[in-house]
Amino acid sequence: MAQLSLQHIDKIYDNNVQAVFDCNLDVKDGELIVLVGPSGCGKSTTLRMVAGLEDISAGRLFLDGKDITQTPAKDRDMAMVFQSYALYGHMTIYENMAFSLTMRKENPNVIHKKVLAAAEILGLTSQLNKKPAQLSGGQRQRVAMGRSIVRNPKVFLFDEPLSNLDAKLRGATRREILLLHKKLQATMLYVTHDQTEALTLADRIVCMSMGHVQQIGTPLELYDAPDNVFVASFIGLPPMNFFDVKVSGAKLIGGNFQVSLTPEEKDILQAYQNKEIILGVRPEDIREGAGGVPITVFSNENLGMNTLVHGYIGGLKTAEAKISAKLKGWQNYKNGDSASLIFNKKHFFDKDTTNAIRKEA
């Protein structure tokens, strides 16, 4: 399909508000890249600059090595799927999918073949004579995708396409998008605020905050080795627990608890001896065990195969002492019960920069 390269892209609006800062991203041919982050982080603005719907204030955009920074949207050979579907209510599904080709005055026989092929891929063959109002939200979103497929663009762009669907439909449509990507082997740029979509869809994730790219990597890299506290807190559900601790020999000393370090962990933190750092622990990296961190439970959520247990470390009822643990099996802790928790895996962050502390290569 196509290779896409964003080089030092900035977006500054007329009121001097900067929405995107120095965005650099190389999208490989056939890769599905997901831009993820909270509302207002700049992900949709970045997508709209790629599409040509927003001007690029600084930097360069390349498609297959060609500079398209100033190329009009209609000439970029990209197709965009919006969260609002943007279907024509007075047209049939067939007419909606054929619309862009009809406007280009393509051969009617070619149009017919392309629409039928796209409808087959998306399971819409039996819906072609209906109007959008007769379809479910998930079906309408598939029509919007079909309208893009018939154009056979170099790049597919998705702007939060599932946000208008309920949870069940989101899951089903997400799987359809993943299958569509595998069938078409297409280059795709996908924007969402939903980390589940990012983790399940992406070949690589671009995590953004306040207009800055925080980390680019595979879903596993962002989950298992976050570059900073923001990525660690945003990726993963339930979110990571964070504690201010002091490095003291082979131990981490918190306000009302302490945990032991392995020899490897002690080596990683050698430069931080007698200094404060941020300790991060994912709820799923915690297990029950004697001699662990003592907590007083205040909530128990049974999830079937796992139980989400919330408590206060050392019984101290403060925000800093809160902890969540995703324990195996069906647990029956009650408010006020005691438990002992072992941290299987720990993440360390510099308290000043909030960047990850890792073993030097």
CSV table of C-alpha atoms in Angstrom, one decimal:
chain,number,residue,atom,x,y,z
A,1,MET,CA,0.0,0.0,0.0
A,2,ALA,CA,2.0,2.9,1.3
A,3,GLN,CA,4.7,4.3,3.6
A,4,LEU,CA,4.0,7.5,5.6
A,5,SER,CA,6.5,9.7,7.3
A,6,LEU,CA,5.8,12.6,9.7
A,7,GLN,CA,8.9,14.7,10.3
A,8,HIS,CA,9.0,17.3,13.0
A,9,ILE,CA,5.3,18.1,12.6
A,10,ASP,CA,3.9,21.1,14.6
A,11,LYS,CA,0.4,22.5,14.8
A,12,ILE,CA,-0.1,26.1,16.0
A,13,TYR,CA,-3.5,27.7,15.7
A,14,ASP,CA,-4.1,31.3,14.9
A,15,ASN,CA,-4.5,32.2,18.6
A,16,ASN,CA,-1.0,30.9,19.2
A,17,VAL,CA,-2.2,27.7,20.9
A,18,GLN,CA,0.1,24.8,20.0
A,19,ALA,CA,-1.8,21.5,19.7
A,20,VAL,CA,1.1,19.3,18.4
A,21,PHE,CA,4.8,19.5,19.2
A,22,ASP,CA,7.5,18.0,17.0
A,23,CYS,CA,5.7,14.8,16.0
A,24,ASN,CA,7.9,12.3,14.3
A,25,LEU,CA,6.5,9.0,13.1
A,26,ASP,CA,7.4,6.5,10.3
A,27,VAL,CA,4.6,4.2,9.3
A,28,LYS,CA,5.6,1.1,7.4
A,29,ASP,CA,3.8,-0.3,4.4
A,30,GLY,CA,0.8,-2.2,5.6
A,31,GLU,CA,1.2,-1.2,9.2
A,32,LEU,CA,-1.7,-0.4,11.6
A,33,ILE,CA,-0.6,2.5,13.8
A,34,VAL,CA,-2.9,3.6,16.7
A,35,LEU,CA,-2.6,7.1,18.2
A,36,VAL,CA,-3.9,7.0,21.7
A,37,GLY,CA,-4.2,9.4,24.6
A,38,PRO,CA,-6.7,11.5,26.6
A,39,SER,CA,-9.0,14.1,25.1
A,40,GLY,CA,-7.1,17.2,23.9
A,41,CYS,CA,-3.7,15.4,23.6
A,42,GLY,CA,-3.4,16.2,19.8
A,43,LYS,CA,-4.1,12.8,18.3
A,44,SER,CA,-7.1,13.8,16.2
A,45,THR,CA,-5.3,17.0,15.2
A,46,THR,CA,-2.3,14.9,14.0
A,47,LEU,CA,-4.7,12.6,12.0
A,48,ARG,CA,-6.4,15.6,10.4
A,49,MET,CA,-3.0,17.1,9.4
A,50,VAL,CA,-2.2,13.8,7.7
A,51,ALA,CA,-5.6,13.8,5.9
A,52,GLY,CA,-5.1,17.4,4.8
A,53,LEU,CA,-8.1,18.7,6.8
A,54,GLU,CA,-5.7,20.8,9.0
A,55,ASP,CA,-2.7,22.8,7.8
A,56,ILE,CA,0.7,21.8,9.0
A,57,SER,CA,2.3,24.7,10.8
A,58,ALA,CA,5.9,23.3,10.6
A,59,GLY,CA,7.5,20.1,9.5
A,60,ARG,CA,7.1,17.8,6.5
A,61,LEU,CA,4.7,15.0,5.6
A,62,PHE,CA,5.8,12.3,3.1
A,63,LEU,CA,3.8,9.6,1.3
A,64,ASP,CA,6.0,7.0,-0.4
A,65,GLY,CA,8.9,9.4,-0.3
A,66,LYS,CA,6.9,12.3,-1.9
A,67,ASP,CA,6.4,15.5,0.0
A,68,ILE,CA,2.6,16.0,0.4
A,69,THR,CA,2.8,18.7,3.1
A,70,GLN,CA,1.0,21.2,0.8
A,71,THR,CA,-1.0,18.7,-1.2
A,72,PRO,CA,-4.8,19.3,-1.0
A,73,ALA,CA,-6.8,16.6,0.9
A,74,LYS,CA,-8.6,15.4,-2.3
A,75,ASP,CA,-5.2,14.6,-4.0
A,76,ARG,CA,-3.6,12.7,-1.1
A,77,ASP,CA,-5.1,9.3,-2.0
A,78,MET,CA,-6.3,8.7,1.6
A,79,ALA,CA,-9.7,7.7,2.9
A,80,MET,CA,-11.1,8.7,6.3
A,81,VAL,CA,-13.6,7.0,8.5
A,82,PHE,CA,-15.3,9.3,11.0
A,83,GLN,CA,-17.0,8.5,14.3
A,84,SER,CA,-20.2,10.0,13.0
A,85,TYR,CA,-20.4,7.7,9.9
A,86,ALA,CA,-21.2,10.7,7.6
A,87,LEU,CA,-23.6,8.7,5.5
A,88,TYR,CA,-26.2,10.2,3.1
A,89,GLY,CA,-29.6,9.3,4.6
A,90,HIS,CA,-31.5,9.6,1.4
A,91,MET,CA,-29.2,7.1,-0.4
A,92,THR,CA,-29.2,3.3,-0.3
A,93,ILE,CA,-26.2,1.5,1.2
A,94,TYR,CA,-25.1,0.7,-2.4
A,95,GLU,CA,-25.3,4.3,-3.4
A,96,ASN,CA,-23.4,5.5,-0.3
A,97,MET,CA,-20.6,3.1,-1.0
A,98,ALA,CA,-20.5,4.0,-4.7
A,99,PHE,CA,-20.7,7.7,-4.2
A,100,SER,CA,-17.1,8.7,-4.4
A,101,LEU,CA,-16.5,6.5,-7.5
A,102,THR,CA,-19.7,7.9,-9.1
A,103,MET,CA,-18.4,11.5,-8.5
A,104,ARG,CA,-15.2,10.5,-10.3
A,105,LYS,CA,-17.2,9.2,-13.2
A,106,GLU,CA,-15.7,5.7,-13.1
A,107,ASN,CA,-17.1,3.0,-15.3
A,108,PRO,CA,-20.5,1.8,-13.8
A,109,ASN,CA,-19.4,-1.9,-14.2
A,110,VAL,CA,-16.2,-1.2,-12.3
A,111,ILE,CA,-18.1,0.6,-9.6
A,112,HIS,CA,-20.5,-2.3,-9.3
A,113,LYS,CA,-17.7,-4.9,-8.9
A,114,LYS,CA,-15.9,-2.7,-6.3
A,115,VAL,CA,-19.0,-2.2,-4.2
A,116,LEU,CA,-20.0,-5.9,-4.3
A,117,ALA,CA,-16.4,-6.9,-3.4
A,118,ALA,CA,-16.4,-4.4,-0.4
A,119,ALA,CA,-19.8,-5.5,0.7
A,120,GLU,CA,-18.7,-9.2,0.6
A,121,ILE,CA,-15.7,-8.4,2.8
A,122,LEU,CA,-17.8,-6.5,5.3
A,123,GLY,CA,-20.9,-8.8,5.3
A,124,LEU,CA,-23.1,-6.1,3.9
A,125,THR,CA,-24.3,-7.9,0.7
A,126,SER,CA,-27.8,-8.4,2.0
A,127,GLN,CA,-28.1,-4.7,3.1
A,128,LEU,CA,-27.2,-2.9,-0.1
A,129,ASN,CA,-30.8,-1.9,-0.9
A,130,LYS,CA,-31.5,-0.5,2.5
A,131,LYS,CA,-31.2,3.1,3.8
A,132,PRO,CA,-28.8,4.0,6.7
A,133,ALA,CA,-31.7,4.5,9.1
A,134,GLN,CA,-32.6,0.8,8.7
A,135,LEU,CA,-29.2,-0.4,9.9
A,136,SER,CA,-27.6,-0.7,13.4
A,137,GLY,CA,-24.8,1.5,14.5
A,138,GLY,CA,-22.3,-1.2,13.8
A,139,GLN,CA,-23.6,-1.9,10.3
A,140,ARG,CA,-23.5,1.9,9.5
A,141,GLN,CA,-19.9,2.0,10.6
A,142,ARG,CA,-19.2,-0.9,8.3
A,143,VAL,CA,-20.8,1.0,5.5
A,144,ALA,CA,-18.5,4.0,6.2
A,145,MET,CA,-15.5,1.6,6.1
A,146,GLY,CA,-16.9,0.1,2.8
A,147,ARG,CA,-17.1,3.5,1.3
A,148,SER,CA,-13.3,3.8,2.0
A,149,ILE,CA,-12.5,0.4,0.7
A,150,VAL,CA,-14.0,0.9,-2.7
A,151,ARG,CA,-11.6,3.8,-3.3
A,152,ASN,CA,-8.6,1.5,-2.7
A,153,PRO,CA,-6.7,4.4,-1.1
A,154,LYS,CA,-3.0,4.3,-0.2
A,155,VAL,CA,-3.8,5.0,3.5
A,156,PHE,CA,-6.9,4.4,5.6
A,157,LEU,CA,-7.5,7.0,8.4
A,158,PHE,CA,-9.9,6.2,11.4
A,159,ASP,CA,-11.0,9.0,13.7
A,160,GLU,CA,-12.4,7.3,16.8
A,161,PRO,CA,-14.8,5.2,14.7
A,162,LEU,CA,-16.2,3.1,17.5
A,163,SER,CA,-16.9,5.8,20.1
A,164,ASN,CA,-20.6,6.0,19.2
A,165,LEU,CA,-21.2,2.2,19.7
A,166,ASP,CA,-22.1,0.3,22.8
A,167,ALA,CA,-19.6,-1.9,24.5
A,168,LYS,CA,-20.7,-5.1,22.8
A,169,LEU,CA,-20.8,-3.6,19.3
A,170,ARG,CA,-17.4,-1.9,19.9
A,171,GLY,CA,-15.9,-5.3,20.6
A,172,ALA,CA,-17.4,-6.9,17.5
A,173,THR,CA,-16.5,-4.0,15.2
A,174,ARG,CA,-13.0,-3.8,16.6
A,175,ARG,CA,-12.5,-7.5,15.5
A,176,GLU,CA,-13.9,-6.6,12.1
A,177,ILE,CA,-11.4,-3.8,11.7
A,178,LEU,CA,-8.6,-6.2,12.6
A,179,LEU,CA,-9.8,-8.8,10.1
A,180,LEU,CA,-10.2,-6.0,7.5
A,181,HIS,CA,-6.6,-5.0,8.0
A,182,LYS,CA,-5.3,-8.5,7.7
A,183,LYS,CA,-7.4,-9.0,4.5
A,184,LEU,CA,-6.4,-5.8,2.8
A,185,GLN,CA,-2.8,-5.6,4.2
A,186,ALA,CA,-3.5,-1.8,4.2
A,187,THR,CA,-1.6,1.0,5.8
A,188,MET,CA,-3.8,2.4,8.5
A,189,LEU,CA,-3.7,5.3,11.0
A,190,TYR,CA,-6.2,4.9,13.8
A,191,VAL,CA,-7.1,7.4,16.6
A,192,THR,CA,-8.7,6.4,19.8
A,193,HIS,CA,-8.8,7.4,23.5
A,194,ASP,CA,-9.6,3.7,24.4
A,195,GLN,CA,-6.5,1.8,25.4
A,196,THR,CA,-8.2,-1.5,24.9
A,197,GLU,CA,-8.6,-0.6,21.2
A,198,ALA,CA,-5.0,0.4,21.1
A,199,LEU,CA,-3.7,-2.7,22.7
A,200,THR,CA,-5.8,-5.1,20.6
A,201,LEU,CA,-5.5,-3.4,17.2
A,202,ALA,CA,-2.1,-1.9,16.9
A,203,ASP,CA,1.1,-3.1,15.3
A,204,ARG,CA,2.6,-0.1,17.1
A,205,ILE,CA,1.1,2.4,19.4
A,206,VAL,CA,1.8,6.2,19.5
A,207,CYS,CA,0.9,7.4,23.1
A,208,MET,CA,0.4,11.2,23.3
A,209,SER,CA,-0.2,13.7,26.0
A,210,MET,CA,-0.6,17.5,25.8
A,211,GLY,CA,0.5,17.6,22.2
A,212,HIS,CA,3.7,15.6,22.8
A,213,VAL,CA,4.5,12.0,21.7
A,214,GLN,CA,5.3,10.2,24.9
A,215,GLN,CA,6.3,6.8,23.5
A,216,ILE,CA,6.1,4.8,20.3
A,217,GLY,CA,6.3,1.0,20.4
A,218,THR,CA,4.5,-2.3,20.2
A,219,PRO,CA,1.6,-2.8,22.6
A,220,LEU,CA,3.8,-5.1,24.7
A,221,GLU,CA,6.6,-2.6,24.9
A,222,LEU,CA,4.2,0.2,26.2
A,223,TYR,CA,2.6,-2.2,28.7
A,224,ASP,CA,5.7,-4.0,29.9
A,225,ALA,CA,8.3,-1.2,29.6
A,226,PRO,CA,6.6,2.2,29.7
A,227,ASP,CA,9.0,5.1,29.2
A,228,ASN,CA,7.5,7.4,31.8
A,229,VAL,CA,4.8,7.7,34.5
A,230,PHE,CA,2.2,9.0,32.0
A,231,VAL,CA,2.5,6.0,29.7
A,232,ALA,CA,2.6,3.6,32.7
A,233,SER,CA,-0.6,5.2,34.1
A,234,PHE,CA,-2.5,5.4,30.8
A,235,ILE,CA,-1.7,2.0,29.4
A,236,GLY,CA,-3.1,-0.9,31.4
A,237,LEU,CA,-6.5,-1.5,33.1
A,238,PRO,CA,-6.8,-1.3,36.1
A,239,PRO,CA,-4.1,1.4,36.1
A,240,MET,CA,-0.7,1.0,37.7
A,241,ASN,CA,-0.3,1.7,41.4
A,242,PHE,CA,2.3,4.4,42.2
A,243,PHE,CA,4.1,5.0,45.5
A,244,ASP,CA,6.8,7.5,46.6
A,245,VAL,CA,9.6,5.4,48.1
A,246,LYS,CA,13.3,5.8,49.2
A,247,VAL,CA,16.0,3.5,48.1
A,248,SER,CA,17.8,2.2,51.1
A,249,GLY,CA,20.3,-0.6,50.4
A,250,ALA,CA,18.3,-3.7,49.3
A,251,LYS,CA,15.0,-2.2,50.3
A,252,LEU,CA,12.5,0.4,49.2
A,253,ILE,CA,11.1,2.3,52.2
A,254,GLY,CA,7.6,3.8,51.8
A,255,GLY,CA,5.7,6.0,54.2
A,256,ASN,CA,4.2,2.9,56.0
A,257,PHE,CA,5.7,-0.1,54.2
A,258,GLN,CA,8.9,-1.5,52.8
A,259,VAL,CA,9.7,-4.0,50.1
A,260,SER,CA,12.8,-6.0,49.3
A,261,LEU,CA,14.8,-5.6,46.1
A,262,THR,CA,16.3,-8.4,44.1
A,263,PRO,CA,20.0,-8.2,43.3
A,264,GLU,CA,19.2,-7.1,39.8
A,265,GLU,CA,16.8,-4.4,41.0
A,266,LYS,CA,19.3,-3.2,43.5
A,267,ASP,CA,21.8,-2.9,40.6
A,268,ILE,CA,19.4,-0.9,38.5
A,269,LEU,CA,18.8,1.6,41.4
A,270,GLN,CA,22.5,1.8,42.4
A,271,ALA,CA,22.7,5.5,41.4
A,272,TYR,CA,19.6,6.2,43.4
A,273,GLN,CA,20.8,5.0,46.8
A,274,ASN,CA,19.3,7.1,49.6
A,275,LYS,CA,17.2,9.0,47.1
A,276,GLU,CA,13.5,9.1,46.5
A,277,ILE,CA,12.0,7.5,43.4
A,278,ILE,CA,8.5,6.5,42.2
A,279,LEU,CA,7.6,2.8,42.5
A,280,GLY,CA,5.1,1.5,40.1
A,281,VAL,CA,3.3,-1.9,40.4
A,282,ARG,CA,0.5,-3.2,38.1
A,283,PRO,CA,-2.4,-4.7,39.9
A,284,GLU,CA,-2.0,-7.9,37.9
A,285,ASP,CA,1.6,-8.2,39.0
A,286,ILE,CA,0.6,-8.6,42.7
A,287,ARG,CA,-0.2,-11.8,44.5
A,288,GLU,CA,-1.1,-12.9,48.0
A,289,GLY,CA,1.8,-14.1,50.2
A,290,ALA,CA,3.0,-14.2,53.7
A,291,GLY,CA,5.5,-11.5,54.8
A,292,GLY,CA,4.4,-9.1,52.0
A,293,VAL,CA,3.0,-5.6,52.2
A,294,PRO,CA,0.1,-5.5,54.7
A,295,ILE,CA,-3.2,-3.9,53.6
A,296,THR,CA,-6.6,-3.3,54.9
A,297,VAL,CA,-9.3,-4.1,52.4
A,298,PHE,CA,-12.1,-1.7,51.6
A,299,SER,CA,-13.5,-3.2,48.4
A,300,ASN,CA,-13.7,-6.6,46.7
A,301,GLU,CA,-14.8,-6.9,43.0
A,302,ASN,CA,-15.3,-10.4,41.7
A,303,LEU,CA,-14.6,-10.6,38.0
A,304,GLY,CA,-14.9,-14.4,37.5
A,305,MET,CA,-11.4,-15.7,37.0
A,306,ASN,CA,-9.9,-12.9,38.9
A,307,THR,CA,-10.8,-10.6,41.8
A,308,LEU,CA,-10.0,-6.9,42.0
A,309,VAL,CA,-9.1,-6.1,45.6
A,310,HIS,CA,-8.8,-2.5,46.8
A,311,GLY,CA,-7.2,-1.5,50.1
A,312,TYR,CA,-5.0,0.8,52.1
A,313,ILE,CA,-1.4,-0.1,52.9
A,314,GLY,CA,-0.8,-0.4,56.6
A,315,GLY,CA,-4.4,0.6,57.2
A,316,LEU,CA,-3.6,4.3,56.6
A,317,LYS,CA,-6.7,5.7,54.9
A,318,THR,CA,-5.0,8.2,52.6
A,319,ALA,CA,-4.9,8.6,48.8
A,320,GLU,CA,-1.1,7.8,48.9
A,321,ALA,CA,-1.7,4.5,50.7
A,322,LYS,CA,-4.4,3.2,48.3
A,323,ILE,CA,-3.6,0.1,46.3
A,324,SER,CA,-5.4,-2.2,43.9
A,325,ALA,CA,-4.5,-5.8,43.3
A,326,LYS,CA,-5.9,-8.2,40.7
A,327,LEU,CA,-5.7,-11.5,42.4
A,328,LYS,CA,-6.3,-14.9,40.9
A,329,GLY,CA,-9.5,-16.8,41.5
A,330,TRP,CA,-12.8,-15.8,43.3
A,331,GLN,CA,-11.9,-14.0,46.5
A,332,ASN,CA,-14.3,-13.0,49.3
A,333,TYR,CA,-12.5,-10.2,51.1
A,334,LYS,CA,-14.8,-7.9,53.1
A,335,ASN,CA,-14.4,-4.3,54.2
A,336,GLY,CA,-11.8,-4.2,57.0
A,337,ASP,CA,-10.2,-7.6,56.3
A,338,SER,CA,-6.4,-7.8,56.3
A,339,ALA,CA,-4.3,-9.2,53.5
A,340,SER,CA,-0.6,-9.5,52.6
A,341,LEU,CA,0.6,-8.7,49.1
A,342,ILE,CA,3.8,-9.6,47.2
A,343,PHE,CA,5.0,-7.4,44.3
A,344,ASN,CA,6.0,-9.8,41.5
A,345,LYS,CA,7.3,-7.1,39.1
A,346,LYS,CA,8.3,-3.5,39.9
A,347,HIS,CA,8.7,-0.4,37.7
A,348,PHE,CA,11.0,2.4,38.8
A,349,PHE,CA,10.7,6.1,37.8
A,350,ASP,CA,12.8,9.2,38.5
A,351,LYS,CA,10.9,11.4,40.8
A,352,ASP,CA,12.0,14.6,39.1
A,353,THR,CA,11.7,13.7,35.4
A,354,THR,CA,9.1,10.9,35.8
A,355,ASN,CA,11.1,8.9,33.2
A,356,ALA,CA,11.7,5.2,33.7
A,357,ILE,CA,14.8,4.0,35.5
A,358,ARG,CA,16.2,1.0,33.6
A,359,LYS,CA,19.3,-1.0,33.4
A,360,GLU,CA,21.8,0.7,31.1
A,361,ALA,CA,22.4,-1.3,27.9
